[in-house]
Amino acid sequence: MPFHSRSCLAIFITSMLMLTGCQTPSLASKTSSPNIGNNDSQTVSYNQFSLQGKIGVKTPQQSGSAFFTWIQQEEQFDIELSGILGIGKTQITGEPGKVELNSSRTGLISAESPEELLLLATGWNAPITHIIDWVQARPATLETEILKDNMQRPIQFIEDGWTVDLSYKDEAVLPNRLVLKQALDSNQENRITMIIQNR
């Protein structure tokens, strides 16, 4: 794969996480997490969490994966990715009005929003700003179609052109695996897989 393609994919993967950082909260995401259990130790405050795991992105043209550490403190975030197609460690930081991506291969890229950075760096427009809600097992909008399991945990969201499948470990109330799918023409799709190893 040419370096340019590897760089674009690296930025695309980082943007999948970055796009959650500076979103304007929707009505649904201002509410508390779904009442799907009484285990307070697994309850996550809105916009405040720490995740570690692996993310993979597969498009009709490219695929790749990276390990991530994601720290979210309200409107500020710090994401570190490693092992991404030889690009090296990538650091993404953000706050309202300022998002920066920095790696030894791509250098420093700045923008006012994650969406702008993704468009600037790759030419792609991927409206997936809802990941911050999905990793907390809650819908991002009021128009979401929700499928639940027998414990009343969401196991599928359908919203804004994405289908999100959520998997849980044992009786956990927060997912440890998410598969995000966006249908494309000719029966193709964009697919993002997030495996959360630590919360």
C-alpha angles and dihedrals in degrees: 000000000000117000092245091056092047090050093049092049090048090053091044092054092046090048091055086067097031094057089072097060108076104024123138106246114249123221091262095049092053090066125083122271116281115281095246101137146354098243100120092183088071097045112114123207116232111275094355120101146104122229135182126187147090132299128197128189125197124183129167088263105036146011136193145142142216141185114246142197112195123187116184121189107177105285096356126078141179120198126181122190129188139176093037111154095303093302092119129221115343125198123200123185130175148175131166109304097007132071124168132188118192132179136148091249102041099031122210118333120182135187140157094249139015091247091054092048092051092049092045095048102039109011088238126129110204113168098202099132091136099078092101089064097039094055086056093052096249134114120252098214139032091243095064121130106221130196117192136194127231090277089056092248115144109250098172137026123188113192142134093004095309132108112206121194115197126200128192135202111237109307097341115141094213124062124252094193133037128182114195117195130186116189117228134185121288093032092292128131147191110238129193121186120194120189112190110204099171135021 
